[in-house]
XYZ file of N, CA and C in Angstrom:
774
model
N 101.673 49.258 134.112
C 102.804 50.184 133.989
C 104.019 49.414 133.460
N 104.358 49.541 132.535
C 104.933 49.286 131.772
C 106.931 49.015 132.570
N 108.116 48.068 132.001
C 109.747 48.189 132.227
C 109.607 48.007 133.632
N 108.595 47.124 134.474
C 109.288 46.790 135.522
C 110.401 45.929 135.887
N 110.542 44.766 134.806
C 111.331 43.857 135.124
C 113.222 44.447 134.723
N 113.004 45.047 133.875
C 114.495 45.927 133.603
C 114.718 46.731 134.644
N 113.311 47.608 135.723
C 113.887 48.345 136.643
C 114.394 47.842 137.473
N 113.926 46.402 138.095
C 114.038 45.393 138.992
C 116.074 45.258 138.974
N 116.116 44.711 138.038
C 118.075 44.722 137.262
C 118.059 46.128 137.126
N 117.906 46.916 136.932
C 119.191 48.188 136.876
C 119.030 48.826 138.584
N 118.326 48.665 140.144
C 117.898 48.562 140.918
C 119.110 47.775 141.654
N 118.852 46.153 140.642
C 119.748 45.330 141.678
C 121.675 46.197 141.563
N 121.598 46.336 139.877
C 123.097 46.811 139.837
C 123.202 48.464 140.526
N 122.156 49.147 140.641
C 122.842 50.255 141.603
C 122.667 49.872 143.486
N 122.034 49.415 144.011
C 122.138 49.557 145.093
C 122.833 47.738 145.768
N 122.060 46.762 145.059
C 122.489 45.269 145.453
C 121.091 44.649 146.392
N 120.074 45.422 145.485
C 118.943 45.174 146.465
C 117.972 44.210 144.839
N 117.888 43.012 145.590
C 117.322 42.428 144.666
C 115.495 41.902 144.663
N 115.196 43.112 143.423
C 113.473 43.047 143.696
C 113.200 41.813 143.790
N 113.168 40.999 142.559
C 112.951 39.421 142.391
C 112.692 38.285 143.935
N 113.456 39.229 145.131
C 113.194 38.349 146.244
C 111.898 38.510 147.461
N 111.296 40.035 146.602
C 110.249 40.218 147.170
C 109.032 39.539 146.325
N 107.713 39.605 147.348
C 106.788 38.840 146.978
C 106.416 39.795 145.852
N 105.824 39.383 144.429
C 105.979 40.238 143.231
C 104.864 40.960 143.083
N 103.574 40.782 143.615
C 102.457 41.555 143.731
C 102.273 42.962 144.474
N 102.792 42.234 145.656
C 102.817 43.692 146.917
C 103.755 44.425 146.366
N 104.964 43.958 146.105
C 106.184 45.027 145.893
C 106.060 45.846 144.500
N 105.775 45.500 143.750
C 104.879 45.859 142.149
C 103.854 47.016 142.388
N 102.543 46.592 143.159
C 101.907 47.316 143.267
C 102.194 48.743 144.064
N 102.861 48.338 145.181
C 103.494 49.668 145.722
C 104.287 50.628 145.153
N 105.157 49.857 144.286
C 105.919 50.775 143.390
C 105.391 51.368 142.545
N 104.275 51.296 141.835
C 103.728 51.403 141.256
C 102.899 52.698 141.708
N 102.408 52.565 142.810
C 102.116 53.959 143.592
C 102.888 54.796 143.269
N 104.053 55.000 143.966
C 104.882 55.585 144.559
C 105.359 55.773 142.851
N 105.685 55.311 141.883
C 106.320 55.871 140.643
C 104.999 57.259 139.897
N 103.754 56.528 140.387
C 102.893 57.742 139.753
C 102.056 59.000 140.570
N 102.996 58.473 142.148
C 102.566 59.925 142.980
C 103.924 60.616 142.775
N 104.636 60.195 141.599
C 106.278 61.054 141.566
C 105.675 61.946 140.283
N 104.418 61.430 139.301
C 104.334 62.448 138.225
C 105.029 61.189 137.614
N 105.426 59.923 136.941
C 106.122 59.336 136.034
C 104.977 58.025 135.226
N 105.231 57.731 134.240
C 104.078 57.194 133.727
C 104.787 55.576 133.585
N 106.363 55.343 133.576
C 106.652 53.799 133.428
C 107.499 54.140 134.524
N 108.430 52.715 134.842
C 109.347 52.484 135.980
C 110.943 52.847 134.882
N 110.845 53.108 133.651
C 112.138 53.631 132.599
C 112.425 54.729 133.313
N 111.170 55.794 133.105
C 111.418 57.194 133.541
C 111.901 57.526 134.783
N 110.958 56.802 135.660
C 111.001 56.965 137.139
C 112.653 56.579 137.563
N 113.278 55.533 136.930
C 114.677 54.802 136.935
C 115.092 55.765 136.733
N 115.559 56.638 135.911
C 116.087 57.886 135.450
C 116.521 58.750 136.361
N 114.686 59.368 136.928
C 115.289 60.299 137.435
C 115.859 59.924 138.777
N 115.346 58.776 139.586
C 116.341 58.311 140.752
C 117.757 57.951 140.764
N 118.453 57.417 139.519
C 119.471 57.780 139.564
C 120.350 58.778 139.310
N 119.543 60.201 139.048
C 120.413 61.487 139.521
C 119.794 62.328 140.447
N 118.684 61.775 141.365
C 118.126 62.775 142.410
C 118.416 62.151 143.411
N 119.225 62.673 144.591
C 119.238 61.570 145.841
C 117.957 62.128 146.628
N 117.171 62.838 146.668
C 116.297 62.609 147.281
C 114.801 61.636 147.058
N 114.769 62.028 145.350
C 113.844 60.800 145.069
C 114.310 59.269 145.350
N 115.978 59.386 145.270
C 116.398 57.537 145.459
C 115.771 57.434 146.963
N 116.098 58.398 147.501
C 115.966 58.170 149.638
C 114.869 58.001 149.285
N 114.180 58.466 148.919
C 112.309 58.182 149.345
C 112.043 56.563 148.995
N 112.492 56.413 147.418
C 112.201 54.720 147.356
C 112.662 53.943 148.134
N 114.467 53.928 149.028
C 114.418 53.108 149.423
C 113.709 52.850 150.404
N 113.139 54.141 151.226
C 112.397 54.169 152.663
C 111.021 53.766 151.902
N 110.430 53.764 150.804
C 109.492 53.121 150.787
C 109.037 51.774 150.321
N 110.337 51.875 149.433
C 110.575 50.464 149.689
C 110.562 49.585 150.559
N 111.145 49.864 151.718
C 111.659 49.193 153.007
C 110.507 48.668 153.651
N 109.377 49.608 153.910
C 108.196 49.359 154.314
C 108.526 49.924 156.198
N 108.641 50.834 156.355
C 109.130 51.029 157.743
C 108.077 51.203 158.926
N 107.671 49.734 159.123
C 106.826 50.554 160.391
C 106.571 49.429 161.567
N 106.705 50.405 162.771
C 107.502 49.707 164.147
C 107.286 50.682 164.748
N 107.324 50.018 166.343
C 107.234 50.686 167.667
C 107.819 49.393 168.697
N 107.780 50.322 169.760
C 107.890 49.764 171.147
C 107.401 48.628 171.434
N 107.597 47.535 172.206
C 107.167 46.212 172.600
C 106.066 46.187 171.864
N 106.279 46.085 170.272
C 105.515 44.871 169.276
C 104.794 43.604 169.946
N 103.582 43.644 169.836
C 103.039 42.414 170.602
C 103.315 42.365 171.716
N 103.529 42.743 172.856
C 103.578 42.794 173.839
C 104.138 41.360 174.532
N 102.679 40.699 174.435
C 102.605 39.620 175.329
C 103.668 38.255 174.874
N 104.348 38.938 173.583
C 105.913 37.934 172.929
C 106.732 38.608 173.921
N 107.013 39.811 174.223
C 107.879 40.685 175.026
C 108.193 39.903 176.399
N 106.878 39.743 176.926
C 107.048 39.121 178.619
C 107.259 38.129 178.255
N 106.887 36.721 177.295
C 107.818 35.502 177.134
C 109.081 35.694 177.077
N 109.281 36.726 176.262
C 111.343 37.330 176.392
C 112.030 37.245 177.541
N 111.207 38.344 178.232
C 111.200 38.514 179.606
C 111.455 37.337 180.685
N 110.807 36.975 180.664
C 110.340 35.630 181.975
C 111.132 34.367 181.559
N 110.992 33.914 180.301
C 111.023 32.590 179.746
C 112.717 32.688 179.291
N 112.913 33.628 177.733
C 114.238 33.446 176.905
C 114.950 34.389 177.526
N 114.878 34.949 178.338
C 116.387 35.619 178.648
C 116.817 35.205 179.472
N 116.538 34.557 180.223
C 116.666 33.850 181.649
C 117.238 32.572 181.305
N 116.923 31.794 180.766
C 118.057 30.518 179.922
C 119.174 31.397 179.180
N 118.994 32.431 178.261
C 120.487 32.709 177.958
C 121.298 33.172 178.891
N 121.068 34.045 179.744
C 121.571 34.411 181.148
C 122.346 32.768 181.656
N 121.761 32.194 181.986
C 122.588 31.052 182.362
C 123.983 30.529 181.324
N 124.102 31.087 180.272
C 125.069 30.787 178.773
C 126.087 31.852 179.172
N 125.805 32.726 180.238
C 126.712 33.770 179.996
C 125.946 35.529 180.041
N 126.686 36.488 180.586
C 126.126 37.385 180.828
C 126.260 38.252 179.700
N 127.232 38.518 178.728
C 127.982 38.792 177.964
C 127.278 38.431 176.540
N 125.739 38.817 176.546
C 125.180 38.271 174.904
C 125.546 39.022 173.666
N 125.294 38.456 172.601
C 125.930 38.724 171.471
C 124.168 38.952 170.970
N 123.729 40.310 170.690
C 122.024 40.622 170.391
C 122.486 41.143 168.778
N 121.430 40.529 167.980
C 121.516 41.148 166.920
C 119.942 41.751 166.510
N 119.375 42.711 166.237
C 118.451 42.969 166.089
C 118.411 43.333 164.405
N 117.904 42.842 163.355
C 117.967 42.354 162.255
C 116.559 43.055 161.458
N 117.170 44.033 160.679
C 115.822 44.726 159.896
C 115.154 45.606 160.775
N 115.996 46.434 161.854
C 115.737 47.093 162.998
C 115.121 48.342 163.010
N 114.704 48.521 161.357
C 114.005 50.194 161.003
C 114.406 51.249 161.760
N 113.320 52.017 162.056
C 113.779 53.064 162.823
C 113.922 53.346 164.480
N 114.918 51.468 164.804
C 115.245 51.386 166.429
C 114.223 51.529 167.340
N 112.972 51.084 167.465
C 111.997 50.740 168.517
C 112.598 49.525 168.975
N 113.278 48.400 168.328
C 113.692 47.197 168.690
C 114.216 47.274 168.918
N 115.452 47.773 168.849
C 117.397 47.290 169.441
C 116.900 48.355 170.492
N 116.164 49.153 170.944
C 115.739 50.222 171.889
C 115.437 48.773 173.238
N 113.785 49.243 172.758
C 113.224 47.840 173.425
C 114.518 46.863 174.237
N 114.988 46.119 173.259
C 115.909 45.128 173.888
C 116.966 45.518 175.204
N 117.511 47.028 174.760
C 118.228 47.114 175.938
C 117.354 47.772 176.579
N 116.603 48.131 176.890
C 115.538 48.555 178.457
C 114.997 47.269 178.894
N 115.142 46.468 177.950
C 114.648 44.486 178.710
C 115.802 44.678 179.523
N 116.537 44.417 178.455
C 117.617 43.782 179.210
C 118.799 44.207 180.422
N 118.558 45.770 180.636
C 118.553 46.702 181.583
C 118.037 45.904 182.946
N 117.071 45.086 182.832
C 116.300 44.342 184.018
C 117.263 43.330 184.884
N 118.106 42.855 184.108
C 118.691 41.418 184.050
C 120.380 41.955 184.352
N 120.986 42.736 183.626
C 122.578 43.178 183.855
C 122.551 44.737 183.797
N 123.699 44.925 184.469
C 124.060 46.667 184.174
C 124.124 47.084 182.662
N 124.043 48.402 181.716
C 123.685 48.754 180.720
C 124.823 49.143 180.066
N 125.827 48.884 181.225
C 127.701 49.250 180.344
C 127.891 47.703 180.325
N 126.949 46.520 180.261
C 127.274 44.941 179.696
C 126.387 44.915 178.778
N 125.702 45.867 178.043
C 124.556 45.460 177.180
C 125.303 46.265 175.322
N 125.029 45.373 174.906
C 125.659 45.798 173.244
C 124.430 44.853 172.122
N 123.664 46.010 171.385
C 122.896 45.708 170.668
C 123.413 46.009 169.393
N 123.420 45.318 168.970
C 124.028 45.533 166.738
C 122.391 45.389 165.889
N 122.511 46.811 165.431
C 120.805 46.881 164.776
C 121.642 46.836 163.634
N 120.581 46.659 162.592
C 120.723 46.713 161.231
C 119.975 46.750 160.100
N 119.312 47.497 159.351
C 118.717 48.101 158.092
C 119.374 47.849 156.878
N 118.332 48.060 155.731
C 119.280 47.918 154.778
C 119.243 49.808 154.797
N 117.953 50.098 155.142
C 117.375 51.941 154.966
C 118.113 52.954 155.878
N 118.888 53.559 155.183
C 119.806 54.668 156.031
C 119.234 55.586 156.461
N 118.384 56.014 156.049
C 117.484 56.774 156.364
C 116.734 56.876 158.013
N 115.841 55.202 157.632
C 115.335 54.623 158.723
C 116.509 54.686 160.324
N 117.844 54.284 159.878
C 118.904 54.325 161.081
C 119.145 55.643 161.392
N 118.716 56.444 160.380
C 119.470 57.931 160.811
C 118.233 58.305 161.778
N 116.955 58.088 161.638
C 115.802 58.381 162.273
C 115.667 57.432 164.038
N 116.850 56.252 163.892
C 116.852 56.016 165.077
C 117.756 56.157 165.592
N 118.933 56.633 165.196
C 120.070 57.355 165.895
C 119.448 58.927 167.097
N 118.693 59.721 165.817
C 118.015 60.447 166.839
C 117.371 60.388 167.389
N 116.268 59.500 167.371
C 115.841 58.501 168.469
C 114.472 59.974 169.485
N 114.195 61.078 168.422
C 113.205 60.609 168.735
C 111.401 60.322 168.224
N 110.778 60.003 169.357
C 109.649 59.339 169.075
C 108.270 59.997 169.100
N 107.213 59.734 168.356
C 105.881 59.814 168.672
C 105.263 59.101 170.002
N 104.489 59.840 170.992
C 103.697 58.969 171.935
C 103.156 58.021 171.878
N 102.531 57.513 170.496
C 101.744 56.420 170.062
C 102.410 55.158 169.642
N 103.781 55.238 169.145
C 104.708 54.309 169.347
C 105.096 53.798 170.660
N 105.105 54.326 171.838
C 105.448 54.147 173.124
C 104.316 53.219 174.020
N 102.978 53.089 173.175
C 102.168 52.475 173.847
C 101.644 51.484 174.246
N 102.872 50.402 173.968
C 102.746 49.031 174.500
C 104.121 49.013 175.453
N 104.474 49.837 175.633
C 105.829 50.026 176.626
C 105.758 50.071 178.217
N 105.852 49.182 179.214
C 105.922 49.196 180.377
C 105.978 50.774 180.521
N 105.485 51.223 181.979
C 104.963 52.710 181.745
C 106.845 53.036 182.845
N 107.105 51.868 183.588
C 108.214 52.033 184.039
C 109.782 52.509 183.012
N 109.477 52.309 182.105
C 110.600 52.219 181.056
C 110.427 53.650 180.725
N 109.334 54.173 179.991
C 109.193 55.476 179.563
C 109.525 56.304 180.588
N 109.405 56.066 181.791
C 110.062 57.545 182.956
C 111.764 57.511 183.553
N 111.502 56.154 183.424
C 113.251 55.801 183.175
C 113.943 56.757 182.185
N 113.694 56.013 181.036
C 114.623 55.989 179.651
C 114.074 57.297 178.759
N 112.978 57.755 178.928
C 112.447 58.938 178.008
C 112.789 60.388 178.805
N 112.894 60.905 177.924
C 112.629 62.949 178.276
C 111.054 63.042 177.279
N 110.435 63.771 177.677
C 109.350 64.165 177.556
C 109.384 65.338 176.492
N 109.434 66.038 175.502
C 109.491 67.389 174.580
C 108.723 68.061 174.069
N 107.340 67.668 174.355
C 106.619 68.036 174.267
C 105.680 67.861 172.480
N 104.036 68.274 172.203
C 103.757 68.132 171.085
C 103.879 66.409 170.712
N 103.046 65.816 171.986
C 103.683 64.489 172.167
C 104.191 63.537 171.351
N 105.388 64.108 171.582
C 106.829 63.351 171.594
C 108.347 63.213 172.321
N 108.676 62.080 172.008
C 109.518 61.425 173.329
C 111.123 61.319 172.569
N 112.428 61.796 173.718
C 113.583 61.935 173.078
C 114.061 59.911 174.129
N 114.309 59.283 173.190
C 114.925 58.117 174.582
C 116.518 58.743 174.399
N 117.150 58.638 176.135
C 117.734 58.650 176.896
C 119.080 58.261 176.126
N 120.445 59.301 176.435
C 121.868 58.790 175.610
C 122.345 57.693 175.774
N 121.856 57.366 177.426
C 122.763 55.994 177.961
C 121.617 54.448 177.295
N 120.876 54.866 176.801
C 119.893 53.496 175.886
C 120.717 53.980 175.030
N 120.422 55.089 174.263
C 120.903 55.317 172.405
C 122.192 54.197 172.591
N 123.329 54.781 173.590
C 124.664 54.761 173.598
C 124.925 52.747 173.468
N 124.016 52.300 173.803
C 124.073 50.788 173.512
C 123.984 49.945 172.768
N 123.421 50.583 171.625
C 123.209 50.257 170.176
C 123.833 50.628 168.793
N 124.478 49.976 168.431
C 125.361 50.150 167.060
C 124.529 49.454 165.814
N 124.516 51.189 165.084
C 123.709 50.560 163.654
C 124.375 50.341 162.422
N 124.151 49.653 161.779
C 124.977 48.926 160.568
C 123.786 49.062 159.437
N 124.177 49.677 158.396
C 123.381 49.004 157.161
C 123.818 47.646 156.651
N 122.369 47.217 156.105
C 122.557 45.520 156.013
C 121.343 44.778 155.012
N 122.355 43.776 154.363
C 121.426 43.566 153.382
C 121.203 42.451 153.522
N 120.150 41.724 154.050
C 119.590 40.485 154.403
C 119.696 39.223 153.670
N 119.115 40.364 152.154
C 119.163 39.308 151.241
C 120.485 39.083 150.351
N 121.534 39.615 150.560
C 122.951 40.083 149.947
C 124.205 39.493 150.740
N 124.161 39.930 152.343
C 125.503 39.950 152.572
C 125.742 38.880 154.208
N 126.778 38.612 154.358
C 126.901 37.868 155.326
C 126.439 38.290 156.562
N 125.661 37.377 157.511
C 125.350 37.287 159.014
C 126.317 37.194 159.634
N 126.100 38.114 161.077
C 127.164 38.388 162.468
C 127.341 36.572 162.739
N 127.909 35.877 163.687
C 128.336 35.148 163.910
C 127.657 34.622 165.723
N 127.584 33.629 165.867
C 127.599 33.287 167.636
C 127.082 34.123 168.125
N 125.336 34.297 167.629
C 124.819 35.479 168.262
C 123.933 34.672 168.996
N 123.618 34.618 170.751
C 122.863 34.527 171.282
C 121.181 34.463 171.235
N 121.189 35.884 170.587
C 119.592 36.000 170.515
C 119.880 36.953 169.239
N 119.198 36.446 167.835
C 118.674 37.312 167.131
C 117.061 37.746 166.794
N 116.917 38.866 166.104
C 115.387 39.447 166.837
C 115.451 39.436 164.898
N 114.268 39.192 164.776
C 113.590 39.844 163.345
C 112.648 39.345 162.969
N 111.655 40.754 163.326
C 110.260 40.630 163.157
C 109.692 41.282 162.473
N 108.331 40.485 161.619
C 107.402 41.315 160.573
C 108.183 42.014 159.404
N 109.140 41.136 158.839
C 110.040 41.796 157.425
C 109.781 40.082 156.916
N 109.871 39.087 157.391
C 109.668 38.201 156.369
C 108.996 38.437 155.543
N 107.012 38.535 155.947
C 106.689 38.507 155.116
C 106.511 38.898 154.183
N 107.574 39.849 153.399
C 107.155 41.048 152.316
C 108.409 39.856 151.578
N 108.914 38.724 151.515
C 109.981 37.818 150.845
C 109.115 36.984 150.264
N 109.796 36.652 148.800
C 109.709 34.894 148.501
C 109.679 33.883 149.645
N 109.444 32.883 148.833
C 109.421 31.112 149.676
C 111.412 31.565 150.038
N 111.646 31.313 148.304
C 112.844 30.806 148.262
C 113.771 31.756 149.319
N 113.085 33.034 148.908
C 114.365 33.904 150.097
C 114.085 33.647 151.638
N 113.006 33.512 152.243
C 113.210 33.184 153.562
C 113.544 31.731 153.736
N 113.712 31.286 153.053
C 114.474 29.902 153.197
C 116.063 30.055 153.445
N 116.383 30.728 152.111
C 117.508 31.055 152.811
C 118.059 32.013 154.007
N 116.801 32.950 154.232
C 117.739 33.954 155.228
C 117.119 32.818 156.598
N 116.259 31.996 156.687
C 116.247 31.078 157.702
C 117.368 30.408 158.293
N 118.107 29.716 157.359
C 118.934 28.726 157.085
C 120.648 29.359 157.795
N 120.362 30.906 156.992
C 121.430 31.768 157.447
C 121.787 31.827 159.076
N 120.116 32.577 159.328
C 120.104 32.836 160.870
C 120.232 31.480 161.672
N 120.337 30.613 161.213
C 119.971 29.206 162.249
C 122.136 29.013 162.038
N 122.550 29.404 161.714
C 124.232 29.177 160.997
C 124.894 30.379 161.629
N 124.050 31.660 162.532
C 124.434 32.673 162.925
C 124.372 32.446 164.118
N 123.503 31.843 165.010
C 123.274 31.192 166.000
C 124.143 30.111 166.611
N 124.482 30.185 168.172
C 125.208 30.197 168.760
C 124.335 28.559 169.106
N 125.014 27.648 169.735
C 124.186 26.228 170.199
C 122.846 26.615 171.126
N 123.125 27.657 171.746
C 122.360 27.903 172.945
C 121.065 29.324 172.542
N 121.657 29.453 170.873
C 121.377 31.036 170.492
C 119.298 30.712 170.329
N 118.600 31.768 170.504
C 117.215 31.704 169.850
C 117.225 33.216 168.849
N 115.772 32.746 168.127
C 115.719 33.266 166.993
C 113.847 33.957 167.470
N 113.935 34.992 167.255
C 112.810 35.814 167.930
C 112.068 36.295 166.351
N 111.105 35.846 165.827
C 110.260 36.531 165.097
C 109.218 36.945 165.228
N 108.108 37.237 163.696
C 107.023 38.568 164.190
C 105.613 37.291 163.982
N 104.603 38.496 164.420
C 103.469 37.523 165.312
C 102.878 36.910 163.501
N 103.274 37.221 162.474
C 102.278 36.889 161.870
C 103.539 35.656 160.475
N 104.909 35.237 161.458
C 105.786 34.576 160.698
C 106.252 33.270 161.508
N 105.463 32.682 161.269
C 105.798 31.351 162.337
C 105.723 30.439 161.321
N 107.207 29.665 161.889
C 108.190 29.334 161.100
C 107.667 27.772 160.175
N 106.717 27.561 159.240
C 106.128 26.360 159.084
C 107.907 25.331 158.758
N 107.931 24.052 159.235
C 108.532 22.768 159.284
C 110.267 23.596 159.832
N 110.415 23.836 160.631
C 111.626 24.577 161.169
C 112.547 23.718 161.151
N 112.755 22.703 161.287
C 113.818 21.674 161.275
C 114.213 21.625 159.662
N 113.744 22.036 158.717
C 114.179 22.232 157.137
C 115.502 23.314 157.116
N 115.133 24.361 158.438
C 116.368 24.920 158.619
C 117.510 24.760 159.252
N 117.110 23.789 159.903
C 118.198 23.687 161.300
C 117.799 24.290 162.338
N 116.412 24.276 162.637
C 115.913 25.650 163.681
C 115.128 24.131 164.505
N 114.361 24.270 165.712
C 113.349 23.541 166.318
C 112.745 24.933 167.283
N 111.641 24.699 167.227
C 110.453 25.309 168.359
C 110.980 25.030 169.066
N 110.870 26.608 170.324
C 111.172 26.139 171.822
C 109.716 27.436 172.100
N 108.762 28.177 172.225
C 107.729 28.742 172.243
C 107.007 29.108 170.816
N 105.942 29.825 171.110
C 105.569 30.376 169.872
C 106.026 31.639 169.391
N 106.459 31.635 167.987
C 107.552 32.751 167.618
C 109.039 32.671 167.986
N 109.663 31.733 169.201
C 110.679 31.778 169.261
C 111.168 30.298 168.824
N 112.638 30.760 168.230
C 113.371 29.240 167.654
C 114.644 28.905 168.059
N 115.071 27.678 168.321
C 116.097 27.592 168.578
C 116.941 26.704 167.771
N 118.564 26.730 168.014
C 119.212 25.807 166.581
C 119.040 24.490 166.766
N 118.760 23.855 166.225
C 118.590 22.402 166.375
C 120.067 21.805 166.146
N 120.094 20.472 166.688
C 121.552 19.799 166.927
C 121.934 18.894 165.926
């Protein structure tokens, strides 16, 4: 299929989303789908009509984005959270600075405050999610869910924090929603929060270049607080971490090196 690399640049100059930093096969081929389940035969045409349809643009970026997430991801990383890393930051201070990073459609910045619900009251808990997909945030603002997303979730949390609505699916609770502030955010574009305790971002590396997770490594280890860890996904473990300024303290989790 013919004008991908011109769509790639007229892409970066309308939104600031730069293809070139995704891995060029997967992201190619998908688009590539998605331009000829639109009816379009090159990425010229398809360019066209997304920049005067906002609903065809919404669809690329959400499919672009690659959105898919639930409730305590891996689980058994969750109870290391649990038991092991929150319990040393707790000693830093009660008052964490959580950034949940590429947070789709809020199973994570969710997740985090029903953890962390365990540990402090939920009027001390402040989660900053962030997407680049507005879409995806608008879908976790309303927050709610399919049953099958919920199913690595302590069964205590769901009778807590959920209403039930039936046609199984689940509304979570205002006083969780109410703890989480979503930001659109461009990973590969714009500046990182600052002296964040614990940042979370999982299973979005790998859809990057070498070169770009190098740098958004480098970033997050510079966003991080002395005491801060760095929480990623089960299938992104971090090869030579000290290239970033990061050192192993479990598997999947990192901390800043000195």
């Amino acid at each position: 299929m013919t004008g991908y690399e011109s769509f790639k640049q007229k892409i970066y100059r309308k939104t600031g989303i730069n293809l070139s930093l995704y891995k060029e096969k997967q992201m190619k081929r998908r688009l590539e789908s998605l331009v000829s389940r639109n009816g379009f035969s090159n990425f010229d045409d398809y360019f066209n009509e997304i920049d005067k349809n906002k609903l065809l643009f919404d669809e690329f970026i959400n499919y672009m984005t690659i959105n898919v997430s639930e409730f305590y991801r891996n689980s058994e990383q969750w109870n290391v959270l649990e038991k092991n890393i929150i319990p040393s930051l707790i000693k830093s201070g009660t008052n964490l600075k959580v950034w949940s990073a590429a947070c789709s459609t809020g199973e994570e910045p969710y997740s985090l405050v029903m953890l962390l619900s365990k540990f402090m009251p939920l009027n001390k808990i402040n989660i900053l999610a962030t997407d680049i997909d507005k879409e995806a945030m608008n879908k976790a603002k309303n927050g709610i869910y399919l049953e099958k997303s919920l199913k690595n979730l302590p069964s205590e949390f769901i009778s807590k924090f959920f209403d039930k609505l039936g046609n199984n699916t689940y509304s979570i609770k205002e006083d969780i929603k109410n703890r989480v502030t979503f930001k659109q955010h461009n990973l590969l574009e714009e500046s990182f929060p600052d002296s964040c305790d614990l940042i979370v971002c999982r299973n979005v590396m790998i859809y990057f270049t070498e070169e770009a997770k190098a740098n958004i490594y480098h970033k997050f280890s510079q966003s991080l607080k002395e005491s801060g860890v760095l929480f990623v996904g089960s299938t992104e473990q971090i090869i030579m971490p000290h290239r970033y300024n990061l050192k192993p303290i479990r598997t999947f989790f990192y901390g800043r090196a000195s």
